[in-house]
Amino acid sequence: MTEATPQLIAQNGRTLAPAISDSPLAISGLTVSYGEKPVLFSVDFVTPPGSMVAIVGPNGAGKSTLIKAALGIVPRISGEVTAFGQAYDKVRHRIAYVPQRASVDWEFPATALDVVIMGLYREIGFLRFAGRRHRQRALECLERVGMASFAHRQIGQLSGGQQQRVFLARALAQDAELYVMDEPFAGVDAATERAIVSVLKELNAQGRTIICVHHDLSTVRDYFDHVLLLNVRRIAAGPVATTFTAENLQATYGGRLASTQVEALADEAASTIASRH
């Protein structure tokens, strides 16, 4: 089982500073428990600036809990979390979070445009109405994800893929530096997945950092440059080229993946990466 050194290499080839103070999200010794059952135990992870990170692991590994605990959505028993070298509360305006679709009340009476405008509440204020400038910005974000024509449709009337695009548009409206997404491709159609990936890669090309809880191992090598393999504990973390290996996948998933499947995924990842050089 291999562990990457703290000094990491981004997809564009530049060396990323290992210092926690430079990291968009740094986690140290994070432990979370639901009742008496530990969901995460002493997890460390320093997100490289400007990276696209996949958090992968089996069901029940604590992937969603990790990002929720890091963002203060669920309590942690122990551990330290900093964002851009500061306490999360001080820099939350620099971070956009997209939750799992399953965790959202889609019966809430709001249009797609309303949902995107909600992403601007820190700028607008809770007790003020959105102005023309804010509504225009929200419409532009819907346009970026191909949903402008659905701006006035009730969110509950949209398909799963359309709902996910709207929530991505809400995150775009925040103009964040770090985007944290929980299963953004779960239950969406192929066209929506391509659209989301395109927007995320565009953001990453602008220097934004992307962290996604991800379930499809076959697309890790295509979508991300870094990976965190998790199963209650951190199994391995680092560049896909050196971390997304058969050994680490087997250690993460155990018998839940056939050994032939693990080796095929790792070999395909290695050959894809090699073809880029």
Short mmCIF file of C-alpha atoms in Angstrom, two decimals:
data_model
loop_
_atom_site.label_atom_id
_atom_site.label_comp_id
_atom_site.label_asym_id
_atom_site.label_seq_id
_atom_site.Cartn_x
_atom_site.Cartn_y
_atom_site.Cartn_z
CA MET A 1 0.00 0.00 0.00
CA THR A 2 1.60 3.23 -1.11
CA GLU A 3 1.28 6.70 0.35
CA ALA A 4 2.13 9.81 -1.63
CA THR A 5 4.52 12.29 -0.10
CA PRO A 6 3.04 15.63 0.97
CA GLN A 7 4.55 17.36 -2.05
CA LEU A 8 2.06 16.64 -4.82
CA ILE A 9 1.98 17.27 -8.54
CA ALA A 10 -1.13 18.72 -10.17
CA GLN A 11 -2.35 17.67 -13.61
CA ASN A 12 -0.77 20.72 -15.21
CA GLY A 13 2.64 19.58 -13.98
CA ARG A 14 3.38 22.21 -11.37
CA THR A 15 4.47 21.28 -7.87
CA LEU A 16 1.84 21.97 -5.23
CA ALA A 17 2.93 23.37 -1.89
CA PRO A 18 2.47 20.85 0.91
CA ALA A 19 1.90 23.47 3.63
CA ILE A 20 -1.43 23.23 5.40
CA SER A 21 -1.64 27.02 5.31
CA ASP A 22 -1.82 26.86 1.51
CA SER A 23 -4.46 24.12 1.39
CA PRO A 24 -8.07 24.94 0.51
CA LEU A 25 -9.11 22.20 2.93
CA ALA A 26 -6.82 20.51 5.45
CA ILE A 27 -8.06 17.76 7.76
CA SER A 28 -6.05 16.35 10.67
CA GLY A 29 -7.03 13.51 12.99
CA LEU A 30 -10.72 13.72 12.12
CA THR A 31 -12.89 11.26 14.05
CA VAL A 32 -16.67 11.11 13.76
CA SER A 33 -19.09 8.74 15.45
CA TYR A 34 -22.82 8.12 15.09
CA GLY A 35 -23.77 6.84 18.50
CA GLU A 36 -21.14 4.34 19.57
CA LYS A 37 -20.19 3.42 16.01
CA PRO A 38 -17.13 5.22 14.59
CA VAL A 39 -17.81 6.37 11.05
CA LEU A 40 -14.40 7.99 10.56
CA PHE A 41 -11.28 7.41 12.60
CA SER A 42 -8.28 9.73 12.73
CA VAL A 43 -8.42 10.80 9.08
CA ASP A 44 -5.74 13.14 7.72
CA PHE A 45 -5.92 14.80 4.32
CA VAL A 46 -4.40 17.96 2.88
CA THR A 47 -6.07 19.09 -0.33
CA PRO A 48 -3.55 20.35 -2.91
CA PRO A 49 -4.43 23.83 -4.21
CA GLY A 50 -5.83 23.78 -7.73
CA SER A 51 -6.48 20.04 -7.74
CA MET A 52 -9.50 17.93 -8.67
CA VAL A 53 -9.91 15.35 -5.92
CA ALA A 54 -12.11 12.25 -5.87
CA ILE A 55 -13.04 10.75 -2.51
CA VAL A 56 -13.75 7.08 -3.14
CA GLY A 57 -14.52 4.05 -1.03
CA PRO A 58 -17.21 1.44 -0.40
CA ASN A 59 -20.67 2.21 0.93
CA GLY A 60 -20.44 3.10 4.60
CA ALA A 61 -16.82 4.20 4.30
CA GLY A 62 -17.61 7.68 5.62
CA LYS A 63 -17.13 9.63 2.39
CA SER A 64 -20.11 11.96 2.76
CA THR A 65 -19.55 12.20 6.50
CA LEU A 66 -15.99 13.36 5.87
CA ILE A 67 -17.00 16.42 3.89
CA LYS A 68 -19.98 17.17 6.14
CA ALA A 69 -17.77 17.06 9.23
CA ALA A 70 -15.11 19.17 7.52
CA LEU A 71 -17.74 21.80 6.66
CA GLY A 72 -19.31 21.76 10.12
CA ILE A 73 -22.57 20.15 9.00
CA VAL A 74 -22.14 17.19 11.36
CA PRO A 75 -20.19 17.30 14.65
CA ARG A 76 -16.81 15.67 15.04
CA ILE A 77 -15.44 13.96 18.12
CA SER A 78 -11.90 15.11 17.49
CA GLY A 79 -9.66 16.54 14.83
CA GLU A 80 -8.75 19.85 13.26
CA VAL A 81 -10.04 21.35 10.03
CA THR A 82 -8.75 24.47 8.32
CA ALA A 83 -9.66 26.08 5.01
CA PHE A 84 -7.12 28.31 3.31
CA GLY A 85 -5.14 28.18 6.55
CA GLN A 86 -7.98 29.56 8.68
CA ALA A 87 -10.97 28.32 10.65
CA TYR A 88 -13.79 27.34 8.32
CA ASP A 89 -16.22 29.91 9.74
CA LYS A 90 -13.88 32.71 8.70
CA VAL A 91 -13.65 31.64 5.07
CA ARG A 92 -16.94 29.88 4.38
CA HIS A 93 -17.73 32.53 1.74
CA ARG A 94 -14.85 31.09 -0.31
CA ILE A 95 -16.37 27.59 -0.33
CA ALA A 96 -19.39 26.24 -2.23
CA TYR A 97 -21.05 22.99 -1.20
CA VAL A 98 -23.35 20.85 -3.34
CA PRO A 99 -25.17 18.18 -1.26
CA GLN A 100 -26.48 14.83 -2.39
CA ARG A 101 -29.76 15.14 -4.24
CA ALA A 102 -31.31 12.57 -1.88
CA SER A 103 -30.78 14.91 1.08
CA VAL A 104 -32.76 17.79 -0.45
CA ASP A 105 -36.49 18.45 0.03
CA TRP A 106 -37.58 18.78 -3.59
CA GLU A 107 -41.15 19.63 -2.55
CA PHE A 108 -39.98 23.01 -1.27
CA PRO A 109 -41.88 25.65 -3.31
CA ALA A 110 -39.08 27.31 -5.24
CA THR A 111 -38.20 27.79 -8.89
CA ALA A 112 -34.83 26.91 -10.37
CA LEU A 113 -33.98 30.62 -10.39
CA ASP A 114 -34.94 30.93 -6.71
CA VAL A 115 -32.59 28.08 -5.81
CA VAL A 116 -29.66 29.70 -7.59
CA ILE A 117 -30.37 33.07 -5.96
CA MET A 118 -30.21 31.29 -2.59
CA GLY A 119 -26.52 30.82 -3.29
CA LEU A 120 -26.14 34.59 -3.04
CA TYR A 121 -27.69 35.03 0.38
CA ARG A 122 -24.43 36.13 2.00
CA GLU A 123 -24.15 38.90 -0.57
CA ILE A 124 -27.83 39.85 -0.63
CA GLY A 125 -28.68 39.34 3.04
CA PHE A 126 -31.41 37.19 4.56
CA LEU A 127 -34.00 39.95 4.85
CA ARG A 128 -33.49 41.64 1.49
CA PHE A 129 -34.81 40.86 -1.96
CA ALA A 130 -32.55 39.99 -4.87
CA GLY A 131 -31.96 42.92 -7.18
CA ARG A 132 -31.75 42.95 -10.95
CA ARG A 133 -27.99 42.41 -10.81
CA HIS A 134 -28.37 39.31 -8.64
CA ARG A 135 -31.13 37.85 -10.80
CA GLN A 136 -29.05 38.40 -13.92
CA ARG A 137 -26.07 36.68 -12.33
CA ALA A 138 -28.26 33.73 -11.35
CA LEU A 139 -29.62 33.47 -14.90
CA GLU A 140 -26.09 33.48 -16.30
CA CYS A 141 -25.18 30.59 -14.00
CA LEU A 142 -28.24 28.65 -15.16
CA GLU A 143 -27.15 29.32 -18.73
CA ARG A 144 -23.70 27.85 -18.00
CA VAL A 145 -25.29 24.55 -17.00
CA GLY A 146 -27.87 24.53 -19.79
CA MET A 147 -30.85 25.31 -17.57
CA ALA A 148 -31.76 28.91 -18.44
CA SER A 149 -34.98 27.83 -20.16
CA PHE A 150 -36.09 26.15 -16.92
CA ALA A 151 -35.48 29.20 -14.72
CA HIS A 152 -39.13 29.58 -13.73
CA ARG A 153 -39.91 25.87 -13.42
CA GLN A 154 -40.62 24.52 -9.93
CA ILE A 155 -37.58 22.60 -8.73
CA GLY A 156 -39.70 19.57 -7.82
CA GLN A 157 -40.90 19.29 -11.43
CA LEU A 158 -37.39 18.82 -12.80
CA SER A 159 -35.67 15.51 -13.50
CA GLY A 160 -32.84 14.32 -11.28
CA GLY A 161 -30.22 15.44 -13.75
CA GLN A 162 -31.84 18.85 -14.14
CA GLN A 163 -32.01 19.29 -10.38
CA GLN A 164 -28.32 18.50 -10.11
CA ARG A 165 -27.51 21.10 -12.76
CA VAL A 166 -29.51 23.70 -10.84
CA PHE A 167 -27.57 22.99 -7.66
CA LEU A 168 -24.32 23.29 -9.58
CA ALA A 169 -25.56 26.66 -10.90
CA ARG A 170 -26.22 27.73 -7.30
CA ALA A 171 -22.63 26.84 -6.44
CA LEU A 172 -21.36 28.76 -9.48
CA ALA A 173 -23.26 31.85 -8.31
CA GLN A 174 -21.14 31.86 -5.16
CA ASP A 175 -17.98 32.34 -7.26
CA ALA A 176 -16.08 30.20 -4.77
CA GLU A 177 -12.46 29.11 -4.70
CA LEU A 178 -13.25 25.61 -3.39
CA TYR A 179 -16.16 23.51 -4.63
CA VAL A 180 -17.14 20.52 -2.49
CA MET A 181 -19.65 18.16 -4.10
CA ASP A 182 -21.31 15.07 -2.65
CA GLU A 183 -21.96 12.47 -5.37
CA PRO A 184 -22.58 15.01 -8.16
CA PHE A 185 -22.97 12.28 -10.80
CA ALA A 186 -25.24 9.92 -8.87
CA GLY A 187 -28.47 9.17 -10.71
CA VAL A 188 -27.91 11.60 -13.57
CA ASP A 189 -28.04 10.89 -17.29
CA ALA A 190 -24.93 10.76 -19.46
CA ALA A 191 -25.54 14.21 -20.97
CA THR A 192 -25.80 15.79 -17.52
CA GLU A 193 -22.66 14.03 -16.35
CA ARG A 194 -20.74 15.37 -19.35
CA ALA A 195 -22.10 18.87 -18.72
CA ILE A 196 -21.12 18.80 -15.05
CA VAL A 197 -17.63 17.49 -15.80
CA SER A 198 -17.15 20.21 -18.41
CA VAL A 199 -18.07 22.95 -15.93
CA LEU A 200 -15.87 21.47 -13.20
CA LYS A 201 -12.88 21.24 -15.52
CA GLU A 202 -13.47 24.82 -16.61
CA LEU A 203 -13.47 25.93 -12.98
CA ASN A 204 -10.33 23.92 -12.31
CA ALA A 205 -8.59 25.52 -15.29
CA GLN A 206 -9.29 28.87 -13.61
CA GLY A 207 -7.42 27.70 -10.52
CA ARG A 208 -10.40 26.58 -8.44
CA THR A 209 -10.10 23.45 -6.32
CA ILE A 210 -12.71 20.69 -6.72
CA ILE A 211 -13.47 17.92 -4.21
CA CYS A 212 -16.07 15.29 -5.11
CA VAL A 213 -17.38 12.25 -3.32
CA HIS A 214 -17.37 9.83 -6.24
CA HIS A 215 -18.65 6.28 -6.71
CA ASP A 216 -17.68 5.32 -10.27
CA LEU A 217 -14.16 3.95 -10.20
CA SER A 218 -14.04 3.66 -13.99
CA THR A 219 -14.08 7.47 -14.41
CA VAL A 220 -11.65 8.47 -11.66
CA ARG A 221 -8.70 8.62 -14.06
CA ASP A 222 -10.62 10.77 -16.58
CA TYR A 223 -12.19 13.27 -14.20
CA PHE A 224 -9.67 13.76 -11.40
CA ASP A 225 -5.95 14.27 -10.82
CA HIS A 226 -5.93 13.33 -7.12
CA VAL A 227 -7.73 10.69 -5.12
CA LEU A 228 -8.44 9.95 -1.46
CA LEU A 229 -9.17 6.28 -0.81
CA LEU A 230 -11.26 5.97 2.32
CA ASN A 231 -12.75 3.18 4.41
CA VAL A 232 -13.41 4.63 7.88
CA ARG A 233 -9.68 5.35 7.92
CA ARG A 234 -7.61 6.97 5.22
CA ILE A 235 -6.18 4.14 3.14
CA ALA A 236 -4.14 6.23 0.71
CA ALA A 237 -4.12 9.68 -0.87
CA GLY A 238 -2.21 11.43 -3.62
CA PRO A 239 -2.02 11.79 -7.40
CA VAL A 240 -4.08 9.30 -9.38
CA ALA A 241 -0.90 8.21 -11.17
CA THR A 242 0.70 6.84 -8.00
CA THR A 243 -2.27 6.21 -5.71
CA PHE A 244 -5.03 4.66 -7.81
CA THR A 245 -3.34 1.27 -7.80
CA ALA A 246 -4.57 -2.32 -7.55
CA GLU A 247 -2.96 -2.66 -4.12
CA ASN A 248 -4.66 0.44 -2.73
CA LEU A 249 -8.01 -0.42 -4.29
CA GLN A 250 -7.87 -3.89 -2.79
CA ALA A 251 -6.99 -2.43 0.61
CA THR A 252 -9.92 -0.03 0.33
CA TYR A 253 -12.62 -2.35 -0.96
CA GLY A 254 -11.38 -5.76 0.20
CA GLY A 255 -13.57 -8.53 -1.16
CA ARG A 256 -16.22 -6.12 -2.41
CA LEU A 257 -14.38 -5.86 -5.72
CA ALA A 258 -13.18 -8.88 -7.64
CA SER A 259 -9.39 -8.92 -7.93
CA THR A 260 -9.66 -8.97 -11.72
CA GLN A 261 -11.83 -5.85 -11.61
CA VAL A 262 -9.37 -4.07 -9.34
CA GLU A 263 -6.40 -4.91 -11.54
CA ALA A 264 -8.26 -3.91 -14.70
CA LEU A 265 -9.16 -0.52 -13.24
CA ALA A 266 -5.63 0.14 -12.06
CA ASP A 267 -4.05 -1.04 -15.31
CA GLU A 268 -6.42 1.08 -17.37
CA ALA A 269 -5.65 4.09 -15.20
CA ALA A 270 -1.91 3.54 -15.59
CA SER A 271 -2.10 3.16 -19.38
CA THR A 272 -4.30 6.24 -19.71
CA ILE A 273 -1.92 8.33 -17.64
CA ALA A 274 1.09 7.02 -19.57
CA SER A 275 -0.52 7.97 -22.88
CA ARG A 276 -0.73 11.58 -21.72
CA HIS A 277 3.05 11.86 -21.35
#
